[in-house]
Amino acid sequence: MQSVSSSCFADVLSEFIALTPREREALDALELRQRHVRRGAILQRENEPCGELFILRKGLMMSYVLLDDGSRQILRFLFPGDMLGISSAIYHEAPETLCALSDTVVCPFDRATLSGIMQEHPRLSAMILVYSQIERVALTDRLAALGRTSAKARVAALLLDLRNRLRATDKSIDRAFPLGLTQEEIGDATGLTAVHVNRMLRQLEEEGMIAREGGRVTLLDRGALAGAANYVNRYEGLDLRWLPPAR
Amino acid sequence: MQSVSSSCFADVLSEFIALTPREREALDALELRQRHVRRGAILQRENEPCGELFILRKGLMMSYVLLDDGSRQILRFLFPGDMLGISSAIYHEAPETLCALSDTVVCPFDRATLSGIMQEHPRLSAMILVYSQIERVALTDRLAALGRTSAKARVAALLLDLRNRLRATDKSIDRAFPLGLTQEEIGDATGLTAVHVNRMLRQLEEEGMIAREGGRVTLLDRGALAGAANYVNRYEGLDLRWLPPAR
DNA sequence: CGCAAATTTGAACGTAGTCAACAAGTGTGG
DNA sequence: CCACACTTGTTGACTACGTTCAAATTTGCG
């Protein structure tokens, strides 16, 4: 664990509002320490007491729950700049597991630091609420996908979402990106079996909507994919004019 | 629309923390006005600009999205004391529709009022964040249910959840409660067809887990239902010791 | 190079969907 | 108070999407 300078979370917020120096300084407190987490390692386990929150600085993680028949539901993929474990912080025991999908770097901080920011910076409080609401809406989109769309649509939506979220931190990504997930993981995110995910990917490929080679996916026809998936990018279309003034 | 006195939302928060007079007064600002909404009426429509937020004071509502094949996914049932439309407030256009399932009373307020509370009352900001996280976790439970559990388990989970949420505002409810939903609505919430919901209810009844008569449901064996559903009440087990001090 | 994990494919199966018809409520207006 | 229309609930027969199981093949990694 070593000390670092500027906040990754602040960079994400800067996409939407101009942070004041004081605000930026307060956010830096979230990322004073950093910890390396190897691929496959678990940062927080479901039903265990949860001490810390984290900012994900580098790499890809996921949150999931295990059902008592042993099956897994992946709730969310986590990208650099995401705040991890807010929902766990409000419970005595974590409602979900956090696990690294690649080698990652996270910055741990405690509830008191969050509490301090909420005391001193109403506009940052509001932005944290906004972020948790964006996540909420993204979850409802996935709920609708699992409840009411076909296997092909769910896989297409996942590919589009991955592409957009990767692009948020790496503007060089356009049509192609490294998948970084096994077909079993795609299945656990979309409520399908790995076998059926395979068939759906193949079908999307045969229909010319995507191409695959060596773990990389290319979205050949984003329009057609979006149509098949009725996908909405929830990081767009925000209205933040009502936020409290910066302090 | 007429003026009323004490806040319904404050009552909900009081279950978890002791509000100061100043805090209670600030929350009263959310419920200065009230509006009656008839069964079936729509309070906010998906993809339309969203002006107001609401506190639900009386009755039952739901939020849902429509997919472009015309199918509907019900995202959440809303009960007295719930804050409605936070997620809509952060977007230019509402991501979901709000619709009354019974005759209801809501208290409309605007973003500026919320913003004002967040400026003056850090602990209330934190509680609003806590509430949105409880809702988030409840959504992930449903995501896991749709992705990874059987039709019977989803229906059982919905019945348990309805019972617990109704009981939160009416302690007289124990085993029996008025369902207040059509089988089609249960299907749209659980990702099933009305026909299959009917079969599942019948099966739960035949197995002695529930009883039905005239729109009322009785949960005869909550343990067995909870087992079939792996259901967790997310309004329990909170850890709020870290909240900022009241102001 | 050798092993384990991941992917691919086929065949059989089963859960839930679809379609259709009928019954039971529910509310409205005559 | 009844007649009618409409919504909701119920049931059966058939269909289909996605699962399960199994085996072969490829990929990635130590």
PDB file of C-alpha atoms in Angstrom, chain A residues 14-136:
ATOM      1  CA  SER A  14     -15.496  16.320 -13.201  1.00  0.00           C
ATOM      2  CA  GLU A  15     -17.236  14.911 -16.252  1.00  0.00           C
ATOM      3  CA  PHE A  16     -20.405  16.498 -14.918  1.00  0.00           C
ATOM      4  CA  ILE A  17     -19.530  19.428 -12.666  1.00  0.00           C
ATOM      5  CA  ALA A  18     -16.542  21.739 -12.168  1.00  0.00           C
ATOM      6  CA  LEU A  19     -15.113  20.864  -8.748  1.00  0.00           C
ATOM      7  CA  THR A  20     -13.760  23.607  -6.507  1.00  0.00           C
ATOM      8  CA  PRO A  21     -10.242  23.217  -5.050  1.00  0.00           C
ATOM      9  CA  ARG A  22     -11.734  22.540  -1.617  1.00  0.00           C
ATOM     10  CA  GLU A  23     -13.997  19.842  -3.008  1.00  0.00           C
ATOM     11  CA  ARG A  24     -11.138  18.243  -4.865  1.00  0.00           C
ATOM     12  CA  GLU A  25      -9.064  18.252  -1.711  1.00  0.00           C
ATOM     13  CA  ALA A  26     -11.869  16.577   0.235  1.00  0.00           C
ATOM     14  CA  LEU A  27     -12.166  13.866  -2.404  1.00  0.00           C
ATOM     15  CA  ASP A  28      -8.423  13.282  -2.304  1.00  0.00           C
ATOM     16  CA  ALA A  29      -8.979  12.026   1.263  1.00  0.00           C
ATOM     17  CA  LEU A  30     -10.776   9.025  -0.238  1.00  0.00           C
ATOM     18  CA  GLU A  31      -7.690   7.908  -2.121  1.00  0.00           C
ATOM     19  CA  LEU A  32      -4.814   8.497   0.266  1.00  0.00           C
ATOM     20  CA  ARG A  33      -3.948   4.817   0.470  1.00  0.00           C
ATOM     21  CA  GLN A  34      -3.946   2.242  -2.257  1.00  0.00           C
ATOM     22  CA  ARG A  35      -3.966  -1.519  -2.341  1.00  0.00           C
ATOM     23  CA  HIS A  36      -3.227  -3.971  -5.138  1.00  0.00           C
ATOM     24  CA  VAL A  37      -5.715  -6.806  -5.581  1.00  0.00           C
ATOM     25  CA  ARG A  38      -4.906  -9.797  -7.746  1.00  0.00           C
ATOM     26  CA  ARG A  39      -7.253 -11.286 -10.280  1.00  0.00           C
ATOM     27  CA  GLY A  40      -9.734 -13.587  -8.583  1.00  0.00           C
ATOM     28  CA  ALA A  41      -9.136 -12.126  -5.116  1.00  0.00           C
ATOM     29  CA  ILE A  42     -12.138 -11.187  -2.988  1.00  0.00           C
ATOM     30  CA  LEU A  43     -12.245  -7.736  -1.462  1.00  0.00           C
ATOM     31  CA  GLN A  44     -15.434  -8.201   0.508  1.00  0.00           C
ATOM     32  CA  ARG A  45     -17.483 -11.326   1.102  1.00  0.00           C
ATOM     33  CA  GLU A  46     -21.278 -11.498   1.278  1.00  0.00           C
ATOM     34  CA  ASN A  47     -22.649 -11.836   4.831  1.00  0.00           C
ATOM     35  CA  GLU A  48     -19.359 -10.907   6.444  1.00  0.00           C
ATOM     36  CA  PRO A  49     -18.975  -7.711   8.492  1.00  0.00           C
ATOM     37  CA  CYS A  50     -17.876  -4.967   6.159  1.00  0.00           C
ATOM     38  CA  GLY A  51     -15.272  -2.524   7.339  1.00  0.00           C
ATOM     39  CA  GLU A  52     -14.243  -0.399   4.422  1.00  0.00           C
ATOM     40  CA  LEU A  53     -15.412   1.319   1.297  1.00  0.00           C
ATOM     41  CA  PHE A  54     -13.238   1.638  -1.796  1.00  0.00           C
ATOM     42  CA  ILE A  55     -12.605   3.666  -4.888  1.00  0.00           C
ATOM     43  CA  LEU A  56     -11.621   1.447  -7.798  1.00  0.00           C
ATOM     44  CA  ARG A  57      -8.583   3.011  -9.382  1.00  0.00           C
ATOM     45  CA  LYS A  58      -7.422   0.483 -11.967  1.00  0.00           C
ATOM     46  CA  GLY A  59      -8.761  -2.754 -13.431  1.00  0.00           C
ATOM     47  CA  LEU A  60     -12.125  -4.509 -13.548  1.00  0.00           C
ATOM     48  CA  MET A  61     -14.137  -5.925 -10.665  1.00  0.00           C
ATOM     49  CA  MET A  62     -17.617  -7.344 -10.128  1.00  0.00           C
ATOM     50  CA  SER A  63     -20.149  -7.615  -7.356  1.00  0.00           C
ATOM     51  CA  TYR A  64     -22.267 -10.736  -7.022  1.00  0.00           C
ATOM     52  CA  VAL A  65     -24.484 -12.746  -4.702  1.00  0.00           C
ATOM     53  CA  LEU A  66     -24.613 -16.511  -4.286  1.00  0.00           C
ATOM     54  CA  LEU A  67     -27.991 -18.213  -3.914  1.00  0.00           C
ATOM     55  CA  ASP A  68     -28.359 -21.214  -1.703  1.00  0.00           C
ATOM     56  CA  ASP A  69     -28.516 -23.646  -4.619  1.00  0.00           C
ATOM     57  CA  GLY A  70     -24.981 -22.468  -5.400  1.00  0.00           C
ATOM     58  CA  SER A  71     -25.862 -20.365  -8.439  1.00  0.00           C
ATOM     59  CA  ARG A  72     -24.412 -16.904  -8.782  1.00  0.00           C
ATOM     60  CA  GLN A  73     -25.954 -13.627  -9.906  1.00  0.00           C
ATOM     61  CA  ILE A  74     -23.505 -10.952 -10.955  1.00  0.00           C
ATOM     62  CA  LEU A  75     -25.032  -7.629  -9.944  1.00  0.00           C
ATOM     63  CA  ARG A  76     -22.648  -5.175 -11.502  1.00  0.00           C
ATOM     64  CA  PHE A  77     -19.306  -4.772 -13.191  1.00  0.00           C
ATOM     65  CA  LEU A  78     -17.109  -2.130 -11.624  1.00  0.00           C
ATOM     66  CA  PHE A  79     -14.806   0.234 -13.489  1.00  0.00           C
ATOM     67  CA  PRO A  80     -12.102   2.742 -12.545  1.00  0.00           C
ATOM     68  CA  GLY A  81     -13.602   5.701 -10.708  1.00  0.00           C
ATOM     69  CA  ASP A  82     -16.473   3.666  -9.245  1.00  0.00           C
ATOM     70  CA  MET A  83     -17.154   3.835  -5.523  1.00  0.00           C
ATOM     71  CA  LEU A  84     -17.474   0.301  -4.112  1.00  0.00           C
ATOM     72  CA  GLY A  85     -19.309  -0.903  -1.064  1.00  0.00           C
ATOM     73  CA  ILE A  86     -21.683   1.977  -0.290  1.00  0.00           C
ATOM     74  CA  SER A  87     -24.546  -0.469   0.039  1.00  0.00           C
ATOM     75  CA  SER A  88     -22.433  -2.652   2.297  1.00  0.00           C
ATOM     76  CA  ALA A  89     -21.451   0.308   4.444  1.00  0.00           C
ATOM     77  CA  ILE A  90     -25.026   0.816   5.603  1.00  0.00           C
ATOM     78  CA  TYR A  91     -25.412  -2.785   6.838  1.00  0.00           C
ATOM     79  CA  HIS A  92     -23.738  -4.755   9.585  1.00  0.00           C
ATOM     80  CA  GLU A  93     -23.069  -7.487   7.053  1.00  0.00           C
ATOM     81  CA  ALA A  94     -22.243  -7.055   3.388  1.00  0.00           C
ATOM     82  CA  PRO A  95     -25.156  -7.842   1.041  1.00  0.00           C
ATOM     83  CA  GLU A  96     -22.795  -8.696  -1.833  1.00  0.00           C
ATOM     84  CA  THR A  97     -19.344 -10.006  -2.667  1.00  0.00           C
ATOM     85  CA  LEU A  98     -16.708  -7.832  -4.370  1.00  0.00           C
ATOM     86  CA  CYS A  99     -14.252  -9.753  -6.528  1.00  0.00           C
ATOM     87  CA  ALA A 100     -11.466  -8.703  -8.898  1.00  0.00           C
ATOM     88  CA  LEU A 101     -11.831  -9.783 -12.535  1.00  0.00           C
ATOM     89  CA  SER A 102      -8.350  -8.514 -13.412  1.00  0.00           C
ATOM     90  CA  ASP A 103      -5.392  -7.338 -11.379  1.00  0.00           C
ATOM     91  CA  THR A 104      -6.703  -4.136  -9.828  1.00  0.00           C
ATOM     92  CA  VAL A 105      -5.783  -1.202  -7.628  1.00  0.00           C
ATOM     93  CA  VAL A 106      -8.287   0.040  -5.047  1.00  0.00           C
ATOM     94  CA  CYS A 107      -8.196   2.854  -2.511  1.00  0.00           C
ATOM     95  CA  PRO A 108      -9.796   1.885   0.818  1.00  0.00           C
ATOM     96  CA  PHE A 109     -11.407   4.442   3.087  1.00  0.00           C
ATOM     97  CA  ASP A 110     -13.778   4.233   6.027  1.00  0.00           C
ATOM     98  CA  ARG A 111     -17.334   5.336   6.726  1.00  0.00           C
ATOM     99  CA  ALA A 112     -16.083   8.281   8.802  1.00  0.00           C
ATOM    100  CA  THR A 113     -14.331   9.785   5.773  1.00  0.00           C
ATOM    101  CA  LEU A 114     -17.548   9.586   3.774  1.00  0.00           C
ATOM    102  CA  SER A 115     -19.443  11.026   6.716  1.00  0.00           C
ATOM    103  CA  GLY A 116     -16.940  13.898   6.919  1.00  0.00           C
ATOM    104  CA  ILE A 117     -17.404  14.769   3.266  1.00  0.00           C
ATOM    105  CA  MET A 118     -21.172  14.732   3.671  1.00  0.00           C
ATOM    106  CA  GLN A 119     -20.855  17.146   6.594  1.00  0.00           C
ATOM    107  CA  GLU A 120     -18.631  19.650   4.856  1.00  0.00           C
ATOM    108  CA  HIS A 121     -19.680  19.385   1.209  1.00  0.00           C
ATOM    109  CA  PRO A 122     -23.382  19.358   0.418  1.00  0.00           C
ATOM    110  CA  ARG A 123     -22.737  19.447  -3.320  1.00  0.00           C
ATOM    111  CA  LEU A 124     -20.564  16.347  -3.086  1.00  0.00           C
ATOM    112  CA  SER A 125     -23.252  14.654  -0.982  1.00  0.00           C
ATOM    113  CA  ALA A 126     -25.677  15.422  -3.763  1.00  0.00           C
ATOM    114  CA  MET A 127     -23.287  14.050  -6.401  1.00  0.00           C
ATOM    115  CA  ILE A 128     -22.849  10.833  -4.436  1.00  0.00           C
ATOM    116  CA  LEU A 129     -26.633  10.554  -4.330  1.00  0.00           C
ATOM    117  CA  VAL A 130     -26.762  11.242  -8.078  1.00  0.00           C
ATOM    118  CA  TYR A 131     -24.227   8.517  -8.678  1.00  0.00           C
ATOM    119  CA  SER A 132     -26.136   6.044  -6.610  1.00  0.00           C
ATOM    120  CA  GLN A 133     -29.270   6.916  -8.568  1.00  0.00           C
ATOM    121  CA  ILE A 134     -27.549   6.399 -11.915  1.00  0.00           C
ATOM    122  CA  GLU A 135     -26.537   2.995 -10.655  1.00  0.00           C
ATOM    123  CA  ARG A 136     -30.086   2.371  -9.510  1.00  0.00           C
TER     124      ARG A 136
END
